Short mmCIF file of C-alpha atoms in Angstrom, two decimals:
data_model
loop_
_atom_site.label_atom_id
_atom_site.label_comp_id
_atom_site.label_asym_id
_atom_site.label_seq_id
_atom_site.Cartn_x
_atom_site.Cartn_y
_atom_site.Cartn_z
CA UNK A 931 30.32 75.89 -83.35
CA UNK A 932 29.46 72.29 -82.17
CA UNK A 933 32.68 71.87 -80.87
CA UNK A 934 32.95 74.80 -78.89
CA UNK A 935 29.81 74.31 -77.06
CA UNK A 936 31.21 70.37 -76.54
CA UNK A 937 33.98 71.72 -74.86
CA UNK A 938 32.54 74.20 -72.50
CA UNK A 939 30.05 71.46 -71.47
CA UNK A 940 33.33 69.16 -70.89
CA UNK A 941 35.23 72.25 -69.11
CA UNK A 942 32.15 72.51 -66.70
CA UNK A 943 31.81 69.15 -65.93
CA UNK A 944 35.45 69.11 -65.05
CA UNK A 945 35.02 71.90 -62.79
CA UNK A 946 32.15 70.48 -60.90
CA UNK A 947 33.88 67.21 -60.66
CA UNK A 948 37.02 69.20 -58.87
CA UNK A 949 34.56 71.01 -56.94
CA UNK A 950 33.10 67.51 -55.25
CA UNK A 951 36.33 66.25 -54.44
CA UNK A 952 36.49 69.20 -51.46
CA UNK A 953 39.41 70.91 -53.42
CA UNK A 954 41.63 67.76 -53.36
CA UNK A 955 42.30 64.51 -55.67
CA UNK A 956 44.54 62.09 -53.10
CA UNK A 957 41.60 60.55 -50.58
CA UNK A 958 42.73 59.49 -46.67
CA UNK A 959 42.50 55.91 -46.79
CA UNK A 960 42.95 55.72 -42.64
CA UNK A 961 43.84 57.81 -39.66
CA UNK A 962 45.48 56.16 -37.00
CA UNK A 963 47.13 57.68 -33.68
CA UNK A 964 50.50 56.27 -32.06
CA UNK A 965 50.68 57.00 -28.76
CA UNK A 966 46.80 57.57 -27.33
CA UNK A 967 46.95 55.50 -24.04
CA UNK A 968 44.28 57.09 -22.19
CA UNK A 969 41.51 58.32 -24.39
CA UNK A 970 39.73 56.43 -27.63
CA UNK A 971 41.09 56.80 -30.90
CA UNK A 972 37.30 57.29 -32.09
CA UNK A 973 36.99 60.52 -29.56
CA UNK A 974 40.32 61.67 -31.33
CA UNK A 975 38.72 61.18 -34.50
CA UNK A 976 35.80 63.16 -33.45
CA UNK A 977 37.98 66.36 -32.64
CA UNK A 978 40.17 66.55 -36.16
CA UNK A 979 38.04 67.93 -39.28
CA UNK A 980 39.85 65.36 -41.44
CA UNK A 981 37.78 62.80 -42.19
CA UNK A 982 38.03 58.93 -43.80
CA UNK A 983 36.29 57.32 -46.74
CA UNK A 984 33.58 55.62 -46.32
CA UNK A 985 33.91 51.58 -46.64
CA UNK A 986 30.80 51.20 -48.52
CA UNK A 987 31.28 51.89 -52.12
CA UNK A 988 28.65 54.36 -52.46
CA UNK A 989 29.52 56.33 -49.13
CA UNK A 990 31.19 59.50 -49.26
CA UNK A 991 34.79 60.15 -50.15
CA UNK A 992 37.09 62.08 -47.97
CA UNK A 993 40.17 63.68 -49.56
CA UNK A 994 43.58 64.90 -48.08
CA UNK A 995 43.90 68.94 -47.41
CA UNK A 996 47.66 70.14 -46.42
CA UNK A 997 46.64 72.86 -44.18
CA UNK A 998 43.37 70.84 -42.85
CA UNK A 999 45.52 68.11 -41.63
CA UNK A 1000 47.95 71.20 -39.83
CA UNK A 1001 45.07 72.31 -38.08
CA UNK A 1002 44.38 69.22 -36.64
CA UNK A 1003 47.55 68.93 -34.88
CA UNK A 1004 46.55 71.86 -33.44
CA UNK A 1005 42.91 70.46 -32.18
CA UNK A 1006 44.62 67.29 -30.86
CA UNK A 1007 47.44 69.45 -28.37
CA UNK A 1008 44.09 71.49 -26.85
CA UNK A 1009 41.87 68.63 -26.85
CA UNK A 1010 44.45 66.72 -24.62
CA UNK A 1011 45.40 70.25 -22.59
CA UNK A 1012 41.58 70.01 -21.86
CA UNK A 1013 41.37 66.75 -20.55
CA UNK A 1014 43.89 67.25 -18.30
CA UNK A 1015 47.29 66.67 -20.10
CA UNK A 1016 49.13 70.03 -20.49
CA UNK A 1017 52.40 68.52 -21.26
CA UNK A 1018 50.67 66.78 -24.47
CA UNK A 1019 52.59 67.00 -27.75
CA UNK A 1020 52.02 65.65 -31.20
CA UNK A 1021 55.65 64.97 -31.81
CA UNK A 1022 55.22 64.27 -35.77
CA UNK A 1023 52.76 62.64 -38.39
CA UNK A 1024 53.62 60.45 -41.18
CA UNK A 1025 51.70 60.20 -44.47
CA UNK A 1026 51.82 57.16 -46.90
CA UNK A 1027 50.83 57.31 -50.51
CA UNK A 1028 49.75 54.18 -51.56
CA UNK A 1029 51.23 52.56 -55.43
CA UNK A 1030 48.49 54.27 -57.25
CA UNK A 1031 48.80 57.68 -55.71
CA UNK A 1032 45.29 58.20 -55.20
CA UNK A 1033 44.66 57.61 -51.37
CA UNK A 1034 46.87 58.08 -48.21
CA UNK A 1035 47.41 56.24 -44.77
CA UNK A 1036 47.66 59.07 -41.89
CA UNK A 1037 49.63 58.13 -39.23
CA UNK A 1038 49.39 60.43 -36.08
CA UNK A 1039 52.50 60.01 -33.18
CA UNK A 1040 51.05 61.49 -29.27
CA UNK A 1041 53.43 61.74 -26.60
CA UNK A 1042 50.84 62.83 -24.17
CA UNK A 1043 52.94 63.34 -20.82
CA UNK A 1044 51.86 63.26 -17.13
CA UNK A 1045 48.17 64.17 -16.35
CA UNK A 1046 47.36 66.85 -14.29
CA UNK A 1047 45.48 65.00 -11.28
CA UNK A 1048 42.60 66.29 -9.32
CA UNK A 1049 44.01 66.58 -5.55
CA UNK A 1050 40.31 67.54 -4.01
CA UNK A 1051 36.87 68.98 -4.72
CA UNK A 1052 35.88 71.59 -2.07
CA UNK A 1053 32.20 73.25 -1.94
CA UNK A 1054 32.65 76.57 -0.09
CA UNK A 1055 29.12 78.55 -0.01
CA UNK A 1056 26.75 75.48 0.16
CA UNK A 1057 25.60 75.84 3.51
CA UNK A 1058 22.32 77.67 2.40
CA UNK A 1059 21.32 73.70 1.03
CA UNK A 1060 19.65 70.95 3.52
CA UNK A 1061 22.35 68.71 4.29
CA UNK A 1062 20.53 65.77 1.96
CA UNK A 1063 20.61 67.95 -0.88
CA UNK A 1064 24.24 68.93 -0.02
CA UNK A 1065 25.52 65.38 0.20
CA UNK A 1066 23.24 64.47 -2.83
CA UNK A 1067 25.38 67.38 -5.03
CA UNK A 1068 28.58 66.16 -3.57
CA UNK A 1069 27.95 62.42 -5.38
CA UNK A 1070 26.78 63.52 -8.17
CA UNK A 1071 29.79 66.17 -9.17
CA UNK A 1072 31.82 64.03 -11.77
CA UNK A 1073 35.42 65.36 -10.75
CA UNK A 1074 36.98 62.80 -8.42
CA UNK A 1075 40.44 63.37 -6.83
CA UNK A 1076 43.12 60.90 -8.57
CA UNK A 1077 41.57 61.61 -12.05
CA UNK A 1078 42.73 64.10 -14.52
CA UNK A 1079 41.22 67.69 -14.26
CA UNK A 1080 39.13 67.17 -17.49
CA UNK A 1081 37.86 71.04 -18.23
CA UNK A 1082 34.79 69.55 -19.38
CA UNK A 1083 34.09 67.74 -16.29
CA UNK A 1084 34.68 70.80 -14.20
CA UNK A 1085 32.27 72.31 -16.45
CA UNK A 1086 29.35 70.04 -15.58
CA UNK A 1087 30.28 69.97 -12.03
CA UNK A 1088 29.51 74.22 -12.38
CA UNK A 1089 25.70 73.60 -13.86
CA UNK A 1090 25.41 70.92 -11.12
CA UNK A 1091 26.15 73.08 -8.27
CA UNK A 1092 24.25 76.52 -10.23
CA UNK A 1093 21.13 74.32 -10.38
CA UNK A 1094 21.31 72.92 -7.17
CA UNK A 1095 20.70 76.45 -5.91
CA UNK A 1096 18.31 77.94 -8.12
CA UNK A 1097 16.08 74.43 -7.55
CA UNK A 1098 16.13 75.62 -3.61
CA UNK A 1099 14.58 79.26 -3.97
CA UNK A 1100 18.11 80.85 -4.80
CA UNK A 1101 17.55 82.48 -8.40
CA UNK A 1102 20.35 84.74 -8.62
CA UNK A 1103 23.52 82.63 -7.14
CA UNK A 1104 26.82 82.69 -8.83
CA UNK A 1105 28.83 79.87 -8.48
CA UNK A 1106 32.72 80.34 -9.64
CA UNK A 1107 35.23 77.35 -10.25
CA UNK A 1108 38.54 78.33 -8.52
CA UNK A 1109 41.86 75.92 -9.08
CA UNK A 1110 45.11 75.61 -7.65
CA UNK A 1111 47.32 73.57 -9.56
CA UNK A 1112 49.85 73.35 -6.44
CA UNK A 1113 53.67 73.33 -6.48
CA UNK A 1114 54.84 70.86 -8.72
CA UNK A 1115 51.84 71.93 -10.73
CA UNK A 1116 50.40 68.46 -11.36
CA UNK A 1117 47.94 68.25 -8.51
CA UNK A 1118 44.52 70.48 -8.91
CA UNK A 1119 42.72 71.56 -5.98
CA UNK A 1120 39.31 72.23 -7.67
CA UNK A 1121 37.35 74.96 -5.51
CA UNK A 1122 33.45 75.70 -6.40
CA UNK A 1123 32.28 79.10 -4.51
CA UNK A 1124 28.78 79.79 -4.53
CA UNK A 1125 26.98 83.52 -3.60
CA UNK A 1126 23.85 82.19 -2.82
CA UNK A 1127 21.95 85.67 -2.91
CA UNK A 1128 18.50 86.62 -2.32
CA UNK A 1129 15.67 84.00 -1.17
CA UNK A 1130 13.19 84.38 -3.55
CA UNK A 1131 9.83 82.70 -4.10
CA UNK A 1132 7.84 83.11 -7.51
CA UNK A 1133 5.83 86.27 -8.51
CA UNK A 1134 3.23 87.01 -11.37
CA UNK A 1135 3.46 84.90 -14.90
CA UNK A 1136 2.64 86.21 -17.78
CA UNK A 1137 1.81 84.13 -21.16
CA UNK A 1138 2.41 85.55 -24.00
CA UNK A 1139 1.83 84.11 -27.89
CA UNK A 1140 -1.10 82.68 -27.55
CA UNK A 1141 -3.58 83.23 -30.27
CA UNK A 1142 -6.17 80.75 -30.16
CA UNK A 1143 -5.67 79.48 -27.25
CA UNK A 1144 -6.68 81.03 -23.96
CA UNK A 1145 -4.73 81.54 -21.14
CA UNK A 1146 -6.50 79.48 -18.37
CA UNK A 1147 -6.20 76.32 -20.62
CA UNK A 1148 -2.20 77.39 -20.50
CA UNK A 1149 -2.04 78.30 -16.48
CA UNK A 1150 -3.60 74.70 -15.66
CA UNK A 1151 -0.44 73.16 -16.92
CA UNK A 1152 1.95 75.73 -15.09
CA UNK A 1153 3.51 73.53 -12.33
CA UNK A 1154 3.84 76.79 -9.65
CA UNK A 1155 1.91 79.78 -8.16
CA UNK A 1156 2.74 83.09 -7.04
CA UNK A 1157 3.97 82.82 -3.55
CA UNK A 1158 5.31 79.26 -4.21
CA UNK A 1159 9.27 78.53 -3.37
CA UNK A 1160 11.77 79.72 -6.57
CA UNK A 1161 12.48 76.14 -8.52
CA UNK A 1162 14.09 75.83 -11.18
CA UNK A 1163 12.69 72.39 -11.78
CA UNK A 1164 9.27 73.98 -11.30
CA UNK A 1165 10.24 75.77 -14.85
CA UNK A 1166 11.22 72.94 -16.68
CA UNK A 1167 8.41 70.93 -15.37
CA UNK A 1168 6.00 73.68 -16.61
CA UNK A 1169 7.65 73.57 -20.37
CA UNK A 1170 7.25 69.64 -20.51
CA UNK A 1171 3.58 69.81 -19.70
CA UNK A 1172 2.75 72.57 -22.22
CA UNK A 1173 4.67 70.82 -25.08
CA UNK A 1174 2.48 67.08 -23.41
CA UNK A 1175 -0.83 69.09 -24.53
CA UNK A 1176 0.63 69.43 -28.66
CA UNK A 1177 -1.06 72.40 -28.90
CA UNK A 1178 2.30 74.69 -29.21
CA UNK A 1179 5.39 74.39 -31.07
CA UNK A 1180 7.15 76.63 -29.55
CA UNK A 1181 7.51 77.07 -25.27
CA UNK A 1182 9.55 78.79 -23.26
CA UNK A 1183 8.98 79.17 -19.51
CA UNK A 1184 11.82 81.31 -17.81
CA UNK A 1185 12.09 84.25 -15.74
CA UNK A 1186 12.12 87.98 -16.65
CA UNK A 1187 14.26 89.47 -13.10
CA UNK A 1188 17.89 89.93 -14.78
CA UNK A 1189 20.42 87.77 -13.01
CA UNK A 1190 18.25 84.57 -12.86
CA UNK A 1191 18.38 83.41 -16.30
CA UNK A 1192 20.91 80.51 -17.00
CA UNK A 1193 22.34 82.56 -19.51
CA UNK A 1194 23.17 85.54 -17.54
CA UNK A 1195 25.69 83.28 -15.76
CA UNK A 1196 28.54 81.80 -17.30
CA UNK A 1197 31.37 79.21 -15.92
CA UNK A 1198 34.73 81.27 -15.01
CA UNK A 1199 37.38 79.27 -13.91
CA UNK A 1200 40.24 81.78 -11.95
CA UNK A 1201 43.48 80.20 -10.99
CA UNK A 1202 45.21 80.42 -7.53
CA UNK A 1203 48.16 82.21 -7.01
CA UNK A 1204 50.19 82.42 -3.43
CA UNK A 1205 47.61 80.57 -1.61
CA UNK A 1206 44.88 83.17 -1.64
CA UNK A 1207 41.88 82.66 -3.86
CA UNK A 1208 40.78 85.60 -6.40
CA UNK A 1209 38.44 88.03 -5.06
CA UNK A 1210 35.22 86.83 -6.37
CA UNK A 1211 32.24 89.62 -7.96
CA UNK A 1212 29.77 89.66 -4.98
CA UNK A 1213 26.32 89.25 -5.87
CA UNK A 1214 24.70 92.43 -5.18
CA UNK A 1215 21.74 92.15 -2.90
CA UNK A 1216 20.56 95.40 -5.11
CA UNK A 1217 18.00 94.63 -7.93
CA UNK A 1218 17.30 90.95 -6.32
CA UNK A 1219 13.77 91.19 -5.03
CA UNK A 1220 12.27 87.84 -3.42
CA UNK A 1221 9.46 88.06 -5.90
CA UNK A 1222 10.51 86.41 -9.61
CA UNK A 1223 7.72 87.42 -12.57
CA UNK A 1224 8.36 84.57 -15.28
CA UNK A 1225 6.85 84.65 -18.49
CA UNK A 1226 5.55 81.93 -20.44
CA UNK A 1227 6.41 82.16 -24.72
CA UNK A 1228 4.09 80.28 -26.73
CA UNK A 1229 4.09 79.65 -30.58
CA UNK A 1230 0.87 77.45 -31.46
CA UNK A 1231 1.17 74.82 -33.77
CA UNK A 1232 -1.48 73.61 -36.55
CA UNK A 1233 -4.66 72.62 -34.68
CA UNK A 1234 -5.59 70.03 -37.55
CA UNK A 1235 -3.85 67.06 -38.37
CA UNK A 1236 -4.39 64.39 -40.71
CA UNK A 1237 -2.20 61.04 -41.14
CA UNK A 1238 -3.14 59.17 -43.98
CA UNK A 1239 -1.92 55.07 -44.32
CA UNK A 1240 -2.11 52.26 -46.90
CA UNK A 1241 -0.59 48.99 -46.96
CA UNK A 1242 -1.00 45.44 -47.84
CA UNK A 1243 -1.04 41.92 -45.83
CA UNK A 1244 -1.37 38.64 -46.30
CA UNK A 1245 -4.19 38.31 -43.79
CA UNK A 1246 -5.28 42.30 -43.90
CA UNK A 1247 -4.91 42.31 -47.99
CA UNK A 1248 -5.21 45.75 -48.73
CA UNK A 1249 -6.13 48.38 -45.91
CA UNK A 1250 -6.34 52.13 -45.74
CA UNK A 1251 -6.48 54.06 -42.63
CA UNK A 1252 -7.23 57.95 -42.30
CA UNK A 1253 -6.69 59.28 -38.75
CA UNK A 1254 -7.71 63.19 -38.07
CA UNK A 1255 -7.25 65.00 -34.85
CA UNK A 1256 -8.74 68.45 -34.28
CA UNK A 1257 -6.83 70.24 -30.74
CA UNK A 1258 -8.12 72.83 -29.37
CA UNK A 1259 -11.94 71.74 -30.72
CA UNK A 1260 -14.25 74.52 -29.61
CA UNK A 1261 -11.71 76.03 -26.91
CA UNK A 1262 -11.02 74.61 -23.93
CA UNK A 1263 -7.84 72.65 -24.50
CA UNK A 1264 -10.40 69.72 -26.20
CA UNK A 1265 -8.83 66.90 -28.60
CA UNK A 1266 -11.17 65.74 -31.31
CA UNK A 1267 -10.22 62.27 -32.82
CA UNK A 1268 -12.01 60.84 -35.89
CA UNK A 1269 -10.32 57.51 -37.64
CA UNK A 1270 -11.39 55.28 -40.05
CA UNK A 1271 -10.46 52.41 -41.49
CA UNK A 1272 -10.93 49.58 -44.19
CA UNK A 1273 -9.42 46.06 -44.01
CA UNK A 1274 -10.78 42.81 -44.31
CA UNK A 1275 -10.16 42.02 -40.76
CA UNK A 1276 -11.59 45.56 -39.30
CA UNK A 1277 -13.15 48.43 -40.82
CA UNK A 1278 -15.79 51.19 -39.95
CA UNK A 1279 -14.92 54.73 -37.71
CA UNK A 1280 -13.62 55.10 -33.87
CA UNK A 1281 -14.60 58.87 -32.70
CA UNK A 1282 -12.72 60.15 -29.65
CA UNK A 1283 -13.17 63.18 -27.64
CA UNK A 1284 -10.86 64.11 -24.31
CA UNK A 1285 -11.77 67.41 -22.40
CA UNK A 1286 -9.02 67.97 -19.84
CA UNK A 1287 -10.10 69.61 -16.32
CA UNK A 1288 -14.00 69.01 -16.76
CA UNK A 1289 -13.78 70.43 -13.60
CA UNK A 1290 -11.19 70.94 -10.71
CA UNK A 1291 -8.59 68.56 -11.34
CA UNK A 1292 -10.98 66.06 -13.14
CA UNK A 1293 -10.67 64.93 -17.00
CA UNK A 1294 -12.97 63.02 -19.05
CA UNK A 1295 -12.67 60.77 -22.36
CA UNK A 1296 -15.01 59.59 -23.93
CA UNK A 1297 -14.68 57.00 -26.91
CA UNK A 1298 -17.05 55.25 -29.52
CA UNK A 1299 -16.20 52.96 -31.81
CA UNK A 1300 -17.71 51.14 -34.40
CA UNK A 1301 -15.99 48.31 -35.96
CA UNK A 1302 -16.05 45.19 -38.05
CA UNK A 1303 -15.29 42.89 -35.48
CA UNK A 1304 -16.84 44.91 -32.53
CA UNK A 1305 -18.49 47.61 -31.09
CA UNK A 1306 -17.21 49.77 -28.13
CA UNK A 1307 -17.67 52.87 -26.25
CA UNK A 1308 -16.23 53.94 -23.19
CA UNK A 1309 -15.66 56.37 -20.53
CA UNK A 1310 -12.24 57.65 -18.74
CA UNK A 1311 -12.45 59.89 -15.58
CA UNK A 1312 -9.46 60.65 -14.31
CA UNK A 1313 -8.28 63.21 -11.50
CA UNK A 1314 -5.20 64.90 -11.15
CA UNK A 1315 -3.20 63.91 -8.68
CA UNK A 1316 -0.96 66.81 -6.08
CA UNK A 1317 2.31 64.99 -5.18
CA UNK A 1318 5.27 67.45 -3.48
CA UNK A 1319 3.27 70.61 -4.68
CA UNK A 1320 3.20 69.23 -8.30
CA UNK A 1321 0.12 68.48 -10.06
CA UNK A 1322 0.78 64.71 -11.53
CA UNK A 1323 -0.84 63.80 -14.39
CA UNK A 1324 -4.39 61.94 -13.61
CA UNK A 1325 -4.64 58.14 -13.41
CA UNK A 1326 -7.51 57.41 -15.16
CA UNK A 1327 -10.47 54.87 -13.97
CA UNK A 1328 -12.48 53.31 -17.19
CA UNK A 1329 -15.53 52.44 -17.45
CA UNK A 1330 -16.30 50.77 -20.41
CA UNK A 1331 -19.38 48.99 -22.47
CA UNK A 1332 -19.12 46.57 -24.40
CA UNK A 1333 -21.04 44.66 -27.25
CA UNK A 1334 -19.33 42.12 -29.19
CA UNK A 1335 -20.21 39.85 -32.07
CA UNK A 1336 -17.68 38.30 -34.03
CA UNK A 1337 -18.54 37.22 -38.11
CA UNK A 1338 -17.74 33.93 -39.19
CA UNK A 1339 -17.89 32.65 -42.74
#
């Protein structure tokens, strides 16, 4: 009976082992690629699932699949068709087993062919944009004639041009990425066509998710007002400042009129055929009123938090520190600080307490502290500062008191 249960233990342990090996036994040694002139072996690398082992002797092991390695091939042709090389072909691969037969040497051969060259970048639709913003977009577009079309690239250049729009009061454009590949088809003429659409400015927000905290604490970070020009940077701005208070988790700022969220939009490239572009989808001027409602998703997070450190130095010896922050303290978007700590250099308590917007556009900290070496308190007004119809965060003048006395032994 012994020896039947040592055996299933044994069969097990052989089965697990198999499993960790990633269902082979031979591991890949090295991948190299013959042939790769014009982009980095390492991005290559990045594209195939096969993977290498690790040099350090405790790193992970990475072991030779047939069909894996077949499916690479396959990654490598699009992955070059995408960055502009349509006539690239992985023309064979060569695999060494080394004189114990337990690793391999992966050699990958690339012919990758003539690139398919950008010929120009045209903007057709634009003219809705102040000139300065217009020549702004046209530097900042990475696709530059007498480099290959790289998908990706063209990709970018799309959001680029999309958010250059929506950031000017246009919340429902469409912008469409047209090529023409030419004659000899190695020279793209890259076309972006926007639809502008409706001018819009913003319209009611409504916050949602909010528990504990209220919703005038929230609308003082909101970076717009009803009535205010349609910005998309307005948005983001908004999200950064509620996420700058820690008192949510979660935030989403976007807008609620269908057609005006970035993911109601999507890059579609159309190709050129006899010299007459593709008949774009108009925007309809239907269902695009100039007022946008945007709501405002909150999660809150924990409104305690406690950090608890202890250490030793060879001046501090040993020290503790305890540090406990209480947002939110009796409403108002308040943060309560109480920290304490023990060294033989400093110990004794520091209490905080910052209340944001004491009054229009004015905050207040105040701080006392109490330790070995010193004591402090001090005061921080700051007020908020308007800058191109954004509220700025306040620069903050301090006034501070101190006493000081110093123990020497």
């Amino acid at each position: 009976m012994g020896r039947v249960w040592a055996r299933a233990v044994l069969a097990i342990f052989a089965a697990w082992s198999v499993a960790c090996k990633d269902t082979g036994t031979v591991q890949v040694h090295s991948l190299t690629f013959k042939g790769a002139q014009t982009l980095y072996e390492s991005a290559l690398k990045d594209v195939v699932a096969t993977r290498v082992n690790s040099r350090l002797p405790w790193g992970t092991k990475a072991y030779f699949e047939r069909t894996r390695v077949d499916d690479d091939l396959k990654r490598i042709q699009t992955f070059y068709i995408d960055r502009g090389y349509p006539d690239a072909r992985v023309t064979g691969f060569d695999v060494k087993l080394n004189h114990r037969e337990d690793a391999v040497d992966i050699t990958v051969i690339i012919r990758e062919g003539e690139p398919l060259l950008v010929a120009a970048v045209n903007l057709v639709g634009f003219e809705v944009l102040p000139a300065a913003t217009l020549d702004g977009l046209k530097k900042q577009i990475p696709l530059k004639p007498g480099q290959p079309r790289d998908r990706q690239l063209a990709v970018t250049a799309h959001e680029l041009s999309l958010n250059a729009l929506r950031d000017r009061g246009y919340p429902y454009s469409i912008v469409n990425v047209e090529e023409d590949d030419g004659p000899t088809g190695k020279m793209a003429t890259l076309t972006l066509r926007a639809e502008p659409g409706q001018l819009a400015h913003f319209g009611p927000a409504e916050v949602v998710g909010n528990q504990h905290v209220s919703n005038r604490v929230v609308r003082r970070s909101v970076g717009y007002k009803e009535g205010d020009l349609y910005r998309l940077s307005r948005l983001q701005d908004t999200q950064r400042r509620l996420y700058a208070t820690q008192l949510f988790q979660f935030v989403t700022v976007e807008p609620t009129q269908p057609g005006t969220r970035s993911t109601d939009v999507g890059i579609t490239t159309e190709t050129v055929t006899d010299g007459q572009p593709p008949v774009a989808s108009a925007a309809s001027s239907e269902n695009q009123p100039a007022a946008v409602p945007t709501r405002i998703t909150l999660v809150e997070s924990k409104p305690e938090r406690t950090r608890f450190g202890v250490g030793y130095g060879t001046e501090e010896k040993a020290r503790a520190d305890v540090q406990y922050r209480r947002f939110n303290f009796i409403g108002g978007g308040r943060t309560a600080e109480a920290h304490v700590r023990w060294s033989s250099l400093d110990r004794g308590v520091r209490l905080s307490l910052s209340q944001p917007e004491l009054v229009a556009g004015v905050s207040l900290g105040v701080i006392g502290q109490q330790w070995y070496t010193h004591l402090r308190a001090g005061i921080s007004i700051g007020r908020r500062r308007r800058q191109g119809g954004l509220h700025t965060p306040p620069r903050p003048a301090h006034v501070l008191v101190r006493v000081g006395h110093r123990r020497t032994s």
